[in-house]
Coordinates of N, CA and C in Angstrom, one line a residue:
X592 N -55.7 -42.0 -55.7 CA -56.5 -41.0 -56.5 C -57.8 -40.8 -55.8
X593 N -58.3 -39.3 -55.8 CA -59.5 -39.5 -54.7 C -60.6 -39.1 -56.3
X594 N -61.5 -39.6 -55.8 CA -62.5 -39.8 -56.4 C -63.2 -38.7 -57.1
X595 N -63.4 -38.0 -55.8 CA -63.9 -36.7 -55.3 C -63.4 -35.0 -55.7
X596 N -62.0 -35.8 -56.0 CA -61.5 -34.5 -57.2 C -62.3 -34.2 -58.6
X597 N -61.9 -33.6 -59.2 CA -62.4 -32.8 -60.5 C -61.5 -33.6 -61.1
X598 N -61.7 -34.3 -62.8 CA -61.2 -35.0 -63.5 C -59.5 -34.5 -64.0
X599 N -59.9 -33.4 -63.5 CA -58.5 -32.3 -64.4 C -57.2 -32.8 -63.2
X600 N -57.5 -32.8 -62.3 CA -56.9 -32.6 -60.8 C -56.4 -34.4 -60.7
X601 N -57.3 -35.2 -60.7 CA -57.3 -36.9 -60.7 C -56.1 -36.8 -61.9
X602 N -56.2 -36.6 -62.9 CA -55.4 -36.7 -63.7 C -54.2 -36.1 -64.1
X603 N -53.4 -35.3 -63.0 CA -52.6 -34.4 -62.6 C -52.8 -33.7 -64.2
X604 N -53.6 -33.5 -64.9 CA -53.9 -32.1 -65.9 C -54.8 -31.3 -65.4
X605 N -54.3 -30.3 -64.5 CA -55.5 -29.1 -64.3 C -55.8 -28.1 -65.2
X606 N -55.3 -27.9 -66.4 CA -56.4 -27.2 -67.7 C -56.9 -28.5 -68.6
X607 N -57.0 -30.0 -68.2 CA -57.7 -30.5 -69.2 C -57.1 -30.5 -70.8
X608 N -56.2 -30.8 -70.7 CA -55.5 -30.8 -72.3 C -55.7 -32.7 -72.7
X609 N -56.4 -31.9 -74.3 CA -57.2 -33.2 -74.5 C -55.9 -34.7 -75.2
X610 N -56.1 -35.8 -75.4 CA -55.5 -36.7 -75.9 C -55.6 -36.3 -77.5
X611 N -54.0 -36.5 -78.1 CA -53.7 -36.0 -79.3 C -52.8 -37.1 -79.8
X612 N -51.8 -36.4 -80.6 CA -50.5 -37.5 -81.1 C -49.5 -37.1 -80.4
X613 N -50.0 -35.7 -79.3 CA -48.2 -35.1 -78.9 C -47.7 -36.2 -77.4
X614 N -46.5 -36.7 -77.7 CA -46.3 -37.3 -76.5 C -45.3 -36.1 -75.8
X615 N -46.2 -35.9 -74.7 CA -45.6 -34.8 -73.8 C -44.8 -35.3 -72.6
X616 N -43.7 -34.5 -72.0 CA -43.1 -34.4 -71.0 C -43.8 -34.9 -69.5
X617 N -43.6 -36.4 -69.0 CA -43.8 -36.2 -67.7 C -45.7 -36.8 -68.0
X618 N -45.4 -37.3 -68.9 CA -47.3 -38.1 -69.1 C -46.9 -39.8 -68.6
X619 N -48.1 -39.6 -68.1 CA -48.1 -40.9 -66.8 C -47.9 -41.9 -67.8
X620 N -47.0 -43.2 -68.2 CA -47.3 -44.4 -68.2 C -48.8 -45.0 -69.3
X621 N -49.2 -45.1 -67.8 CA -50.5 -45.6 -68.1 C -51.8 -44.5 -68.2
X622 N -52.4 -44.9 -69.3 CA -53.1 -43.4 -70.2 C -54.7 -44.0 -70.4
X623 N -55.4 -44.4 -68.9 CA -56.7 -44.7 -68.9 C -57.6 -43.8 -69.2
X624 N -57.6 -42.4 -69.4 CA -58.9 -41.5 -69.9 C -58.7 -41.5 -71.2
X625 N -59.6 -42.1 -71.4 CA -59.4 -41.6 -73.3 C -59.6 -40.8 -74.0
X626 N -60.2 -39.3 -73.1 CA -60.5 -38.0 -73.9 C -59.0 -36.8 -73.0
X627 N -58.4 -37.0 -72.1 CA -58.0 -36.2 -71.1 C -56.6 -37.1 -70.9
X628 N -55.4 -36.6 -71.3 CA -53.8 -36.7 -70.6 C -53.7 -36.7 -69.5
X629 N -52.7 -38.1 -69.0 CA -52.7 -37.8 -67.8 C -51.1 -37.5 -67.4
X630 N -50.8 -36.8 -66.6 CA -49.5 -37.1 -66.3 C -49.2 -37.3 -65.1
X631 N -47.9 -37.5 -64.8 CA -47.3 -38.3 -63.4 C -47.8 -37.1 -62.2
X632 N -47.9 -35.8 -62.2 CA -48.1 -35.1 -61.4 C -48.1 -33.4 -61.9
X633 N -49.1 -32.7 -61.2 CA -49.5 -31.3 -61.5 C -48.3 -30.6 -62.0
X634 N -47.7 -30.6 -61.7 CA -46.4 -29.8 -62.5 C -46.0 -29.9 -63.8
X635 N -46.2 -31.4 -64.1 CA -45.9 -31.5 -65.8 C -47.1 -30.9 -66.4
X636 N -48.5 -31.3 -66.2 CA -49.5 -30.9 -66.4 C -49.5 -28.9 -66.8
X637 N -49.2 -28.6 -65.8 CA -49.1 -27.1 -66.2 C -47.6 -26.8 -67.1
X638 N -47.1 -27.7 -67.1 CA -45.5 -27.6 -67.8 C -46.7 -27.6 -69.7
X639 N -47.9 -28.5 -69.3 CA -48.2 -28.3 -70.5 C -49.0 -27.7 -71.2
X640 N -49.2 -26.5 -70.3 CA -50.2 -25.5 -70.2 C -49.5 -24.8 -70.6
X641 N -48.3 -24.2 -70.2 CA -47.6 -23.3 -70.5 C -47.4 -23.9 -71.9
X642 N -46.7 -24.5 -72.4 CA -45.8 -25.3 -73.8 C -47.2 -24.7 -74.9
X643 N -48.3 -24.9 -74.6 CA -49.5 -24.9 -75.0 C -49.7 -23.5 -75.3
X644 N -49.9 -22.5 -74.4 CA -49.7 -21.1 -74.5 C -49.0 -20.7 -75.3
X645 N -47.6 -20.8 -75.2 CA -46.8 -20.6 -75.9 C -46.4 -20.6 -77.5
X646 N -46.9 -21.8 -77.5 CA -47.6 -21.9 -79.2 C -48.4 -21.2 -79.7
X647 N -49.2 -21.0 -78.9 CA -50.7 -20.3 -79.1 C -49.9 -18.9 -80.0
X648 N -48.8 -18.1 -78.9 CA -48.4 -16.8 -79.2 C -47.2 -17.5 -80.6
X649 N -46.7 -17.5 -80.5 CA -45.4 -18.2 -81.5 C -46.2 -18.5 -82.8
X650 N -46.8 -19.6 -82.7 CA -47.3 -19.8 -84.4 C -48.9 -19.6 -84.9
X651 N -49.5 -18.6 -83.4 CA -51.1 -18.6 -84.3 C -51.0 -16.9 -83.9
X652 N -49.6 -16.3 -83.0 CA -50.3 -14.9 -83.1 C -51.3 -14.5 -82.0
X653 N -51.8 -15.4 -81.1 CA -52.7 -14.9 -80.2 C -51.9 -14.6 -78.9
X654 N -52.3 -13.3 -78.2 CA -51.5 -12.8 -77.4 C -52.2 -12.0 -76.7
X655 N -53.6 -12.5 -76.7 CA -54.5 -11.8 -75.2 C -55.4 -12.9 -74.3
X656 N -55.6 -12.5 -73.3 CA -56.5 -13.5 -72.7 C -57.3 -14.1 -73.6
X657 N -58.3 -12.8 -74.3 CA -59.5 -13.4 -75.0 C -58.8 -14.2 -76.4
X658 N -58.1 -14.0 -77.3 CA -57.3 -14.8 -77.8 C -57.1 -16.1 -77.7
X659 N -56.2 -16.1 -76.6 CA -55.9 -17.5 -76.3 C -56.8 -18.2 -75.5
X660 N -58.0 -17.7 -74.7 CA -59.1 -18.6 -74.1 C -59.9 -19.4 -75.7
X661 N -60.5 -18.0 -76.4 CA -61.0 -18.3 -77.6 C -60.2 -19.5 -78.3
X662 N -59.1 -19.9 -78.0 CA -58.2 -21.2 -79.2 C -58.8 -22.2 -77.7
X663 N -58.5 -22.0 -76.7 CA -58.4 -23.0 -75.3 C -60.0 -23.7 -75.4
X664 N -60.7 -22.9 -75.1 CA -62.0 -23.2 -75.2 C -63.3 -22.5 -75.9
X665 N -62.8 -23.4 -77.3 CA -64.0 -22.5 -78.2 C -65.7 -23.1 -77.9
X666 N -66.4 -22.1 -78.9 CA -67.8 -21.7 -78.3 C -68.3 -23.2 -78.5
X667 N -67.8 -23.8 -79.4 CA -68.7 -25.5 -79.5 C -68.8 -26.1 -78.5
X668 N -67.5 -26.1 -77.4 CA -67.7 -26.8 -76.1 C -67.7 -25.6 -75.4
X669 N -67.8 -24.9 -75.0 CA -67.8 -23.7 -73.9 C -68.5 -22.7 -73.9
X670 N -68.7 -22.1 -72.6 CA -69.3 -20.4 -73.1 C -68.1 -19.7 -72.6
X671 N -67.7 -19.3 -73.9 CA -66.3 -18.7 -73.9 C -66.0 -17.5 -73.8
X672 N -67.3 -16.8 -73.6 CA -66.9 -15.7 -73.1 C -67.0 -15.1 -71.3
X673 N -67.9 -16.5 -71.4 CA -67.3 -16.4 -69.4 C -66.2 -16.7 -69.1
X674 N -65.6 -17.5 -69.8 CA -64.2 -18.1 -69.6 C -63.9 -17.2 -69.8
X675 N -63.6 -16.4 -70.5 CA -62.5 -15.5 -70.8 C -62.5 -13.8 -69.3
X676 N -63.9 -13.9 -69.0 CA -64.1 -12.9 -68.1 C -64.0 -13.3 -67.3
X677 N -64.0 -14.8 -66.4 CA -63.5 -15.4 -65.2 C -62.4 -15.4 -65.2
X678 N -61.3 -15.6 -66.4 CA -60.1 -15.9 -66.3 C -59.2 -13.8 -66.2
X679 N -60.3 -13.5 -66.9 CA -59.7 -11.8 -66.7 C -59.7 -11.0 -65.4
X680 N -60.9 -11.8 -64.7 CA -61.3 -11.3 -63.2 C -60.0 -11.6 -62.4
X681 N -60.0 -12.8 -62.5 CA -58.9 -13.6 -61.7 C -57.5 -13.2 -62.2
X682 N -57.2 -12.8 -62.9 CA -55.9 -12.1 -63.1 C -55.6 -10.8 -62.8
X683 N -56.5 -10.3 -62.7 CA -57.1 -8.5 -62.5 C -56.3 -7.7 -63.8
X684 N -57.0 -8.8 -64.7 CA -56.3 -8.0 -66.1 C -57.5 -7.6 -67.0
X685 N -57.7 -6.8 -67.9 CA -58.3 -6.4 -69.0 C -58.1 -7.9 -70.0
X686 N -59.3 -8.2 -70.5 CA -59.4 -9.1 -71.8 C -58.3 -9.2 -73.0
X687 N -58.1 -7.9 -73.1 CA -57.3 -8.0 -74.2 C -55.8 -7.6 -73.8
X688 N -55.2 -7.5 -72.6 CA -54.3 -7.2 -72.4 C -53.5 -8.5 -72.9
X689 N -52.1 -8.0 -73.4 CA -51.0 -8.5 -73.9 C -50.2 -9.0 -72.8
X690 N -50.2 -10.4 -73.1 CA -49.5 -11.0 -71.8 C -48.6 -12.9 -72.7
X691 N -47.1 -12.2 -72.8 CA -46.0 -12.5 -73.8 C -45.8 -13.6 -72.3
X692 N -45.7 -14.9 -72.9 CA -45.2 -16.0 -72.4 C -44.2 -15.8 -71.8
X693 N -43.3 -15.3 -72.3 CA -41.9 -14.5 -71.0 C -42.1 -13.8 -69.9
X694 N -43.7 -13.7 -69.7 CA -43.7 -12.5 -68.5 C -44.0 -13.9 -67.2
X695 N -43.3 -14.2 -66.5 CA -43.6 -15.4 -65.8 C -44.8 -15.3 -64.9
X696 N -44.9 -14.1 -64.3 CA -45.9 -13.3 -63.2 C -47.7 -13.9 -63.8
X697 N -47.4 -12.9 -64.8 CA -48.4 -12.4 -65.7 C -49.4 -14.2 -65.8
X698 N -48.4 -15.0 -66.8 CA -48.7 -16.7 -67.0 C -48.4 -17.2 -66.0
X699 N -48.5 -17.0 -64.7 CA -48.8 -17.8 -63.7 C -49.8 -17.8 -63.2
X700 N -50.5 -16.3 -62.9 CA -51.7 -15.7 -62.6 C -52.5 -16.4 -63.5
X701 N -52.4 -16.2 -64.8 CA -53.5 -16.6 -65.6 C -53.8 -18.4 -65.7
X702 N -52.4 -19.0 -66.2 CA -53.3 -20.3 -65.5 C -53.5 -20.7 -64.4
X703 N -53.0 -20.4 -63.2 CA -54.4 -20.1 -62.1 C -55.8 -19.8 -61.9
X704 N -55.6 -18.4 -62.9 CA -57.3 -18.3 -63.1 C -57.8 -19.4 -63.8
X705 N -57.1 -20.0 -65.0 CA -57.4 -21.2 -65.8 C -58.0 -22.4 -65.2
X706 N -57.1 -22.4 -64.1 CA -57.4 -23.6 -63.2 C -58.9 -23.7 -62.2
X707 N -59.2 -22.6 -61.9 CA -60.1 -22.4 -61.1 C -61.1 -22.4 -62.1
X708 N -61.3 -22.2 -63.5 CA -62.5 -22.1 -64.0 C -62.7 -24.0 -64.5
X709 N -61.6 -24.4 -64.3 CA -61.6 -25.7 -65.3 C -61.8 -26.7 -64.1
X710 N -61.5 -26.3 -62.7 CA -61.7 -27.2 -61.9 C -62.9 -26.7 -60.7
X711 N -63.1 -25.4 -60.6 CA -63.8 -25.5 -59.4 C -62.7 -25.2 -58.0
X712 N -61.6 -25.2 -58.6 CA -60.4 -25.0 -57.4 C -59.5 -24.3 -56.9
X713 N -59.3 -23.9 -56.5 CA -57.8 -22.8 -56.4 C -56.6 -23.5 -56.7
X714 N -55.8 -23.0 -57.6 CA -54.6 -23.9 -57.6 C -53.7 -23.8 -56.6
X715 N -52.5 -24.8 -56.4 CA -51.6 -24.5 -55.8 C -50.2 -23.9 -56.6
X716 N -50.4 -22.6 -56.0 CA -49.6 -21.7 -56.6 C -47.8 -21.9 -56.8
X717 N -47.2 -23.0 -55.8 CA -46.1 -23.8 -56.0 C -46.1 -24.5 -57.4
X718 N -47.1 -25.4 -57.5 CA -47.1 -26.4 -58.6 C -47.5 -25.7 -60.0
X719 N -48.1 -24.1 -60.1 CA -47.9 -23.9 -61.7 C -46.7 -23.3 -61.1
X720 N -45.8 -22.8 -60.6 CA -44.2 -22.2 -60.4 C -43.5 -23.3 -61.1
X721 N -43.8 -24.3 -61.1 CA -43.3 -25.6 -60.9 C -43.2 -25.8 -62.4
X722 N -44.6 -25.9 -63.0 CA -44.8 -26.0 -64.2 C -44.2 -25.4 -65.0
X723 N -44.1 -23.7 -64.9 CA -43.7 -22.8 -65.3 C -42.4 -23.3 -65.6
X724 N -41.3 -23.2 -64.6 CA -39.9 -23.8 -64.7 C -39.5 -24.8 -65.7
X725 N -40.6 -25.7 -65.1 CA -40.4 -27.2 -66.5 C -40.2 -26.5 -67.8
X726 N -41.1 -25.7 -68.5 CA -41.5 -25.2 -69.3 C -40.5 -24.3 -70.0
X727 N -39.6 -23.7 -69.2 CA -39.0 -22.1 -69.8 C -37.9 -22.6 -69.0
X728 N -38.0 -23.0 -67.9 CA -36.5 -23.1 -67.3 C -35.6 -21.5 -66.6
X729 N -36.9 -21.3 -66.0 CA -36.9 -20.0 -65.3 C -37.7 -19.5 -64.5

């Protein structure tokens, strides 16, 4: 583990998905951050980004960037409307564009952008494919 990474990255979760009751797919073992999931490697991590997303649209109804950043990172911890305009930049989408968990393209791009705002990093665009797959199985 390098040091020197971003906590999201060290902890193969690159959007930072906090410690809950859900025992998720592909979570490491041994579970030393006590605010931050870790799992075995970036792929499950984004496998739970997506799963995450997905919910979002399914049982809360949100189905735009601004939507779903707004549930991801609300204004108590974040300024969430940069989030939502970095993550819109980086996708070269409009805020409110409708972007249905089935569109693989669309949710790849976006947590990408996701990743870059949460880590400082560019992702590797293999490992959310990767994710993606785990996730939908497609």
């Amino acid at each position: 583990m390098n040091k020197n990474q971003p906590r999201g990255l060290r902890n193969h979760n690159p959007l930072n998905i906090r410690v809950s009751s859900e025992k998720w797919q592909g979570m490491a073992e041994k579970q030393s951050d006590k605010s931050f999931v870790q799992f075995v490697n970036n792929a499950y991590g984004y496998r739970a980004a997506f799963v995450t997303l997905k919910t979002y649209q399914i049982r809360h109804g949100l189905r735009t960037i601004a939507d779903m950043i707004g549930r991801w990172a609300p204004p108590l911890e974040n300024n969430t409307a940069a989030y939502i305009r970095r993550v819109a930049n980086g996708t070269g989408l409009d805020k409110n564009a409708h972007l249905p968990y089935t569109n693989k393209e669309l949710m790849i791009r976006m947590v990408m952008a996701m990743t870059m705002v949460e880590n400082g990093i560019q992702a590797i665009k293999s490992e959310v494919e990767e994710g993606y797959r785990l996730a939908f199985g497609f």
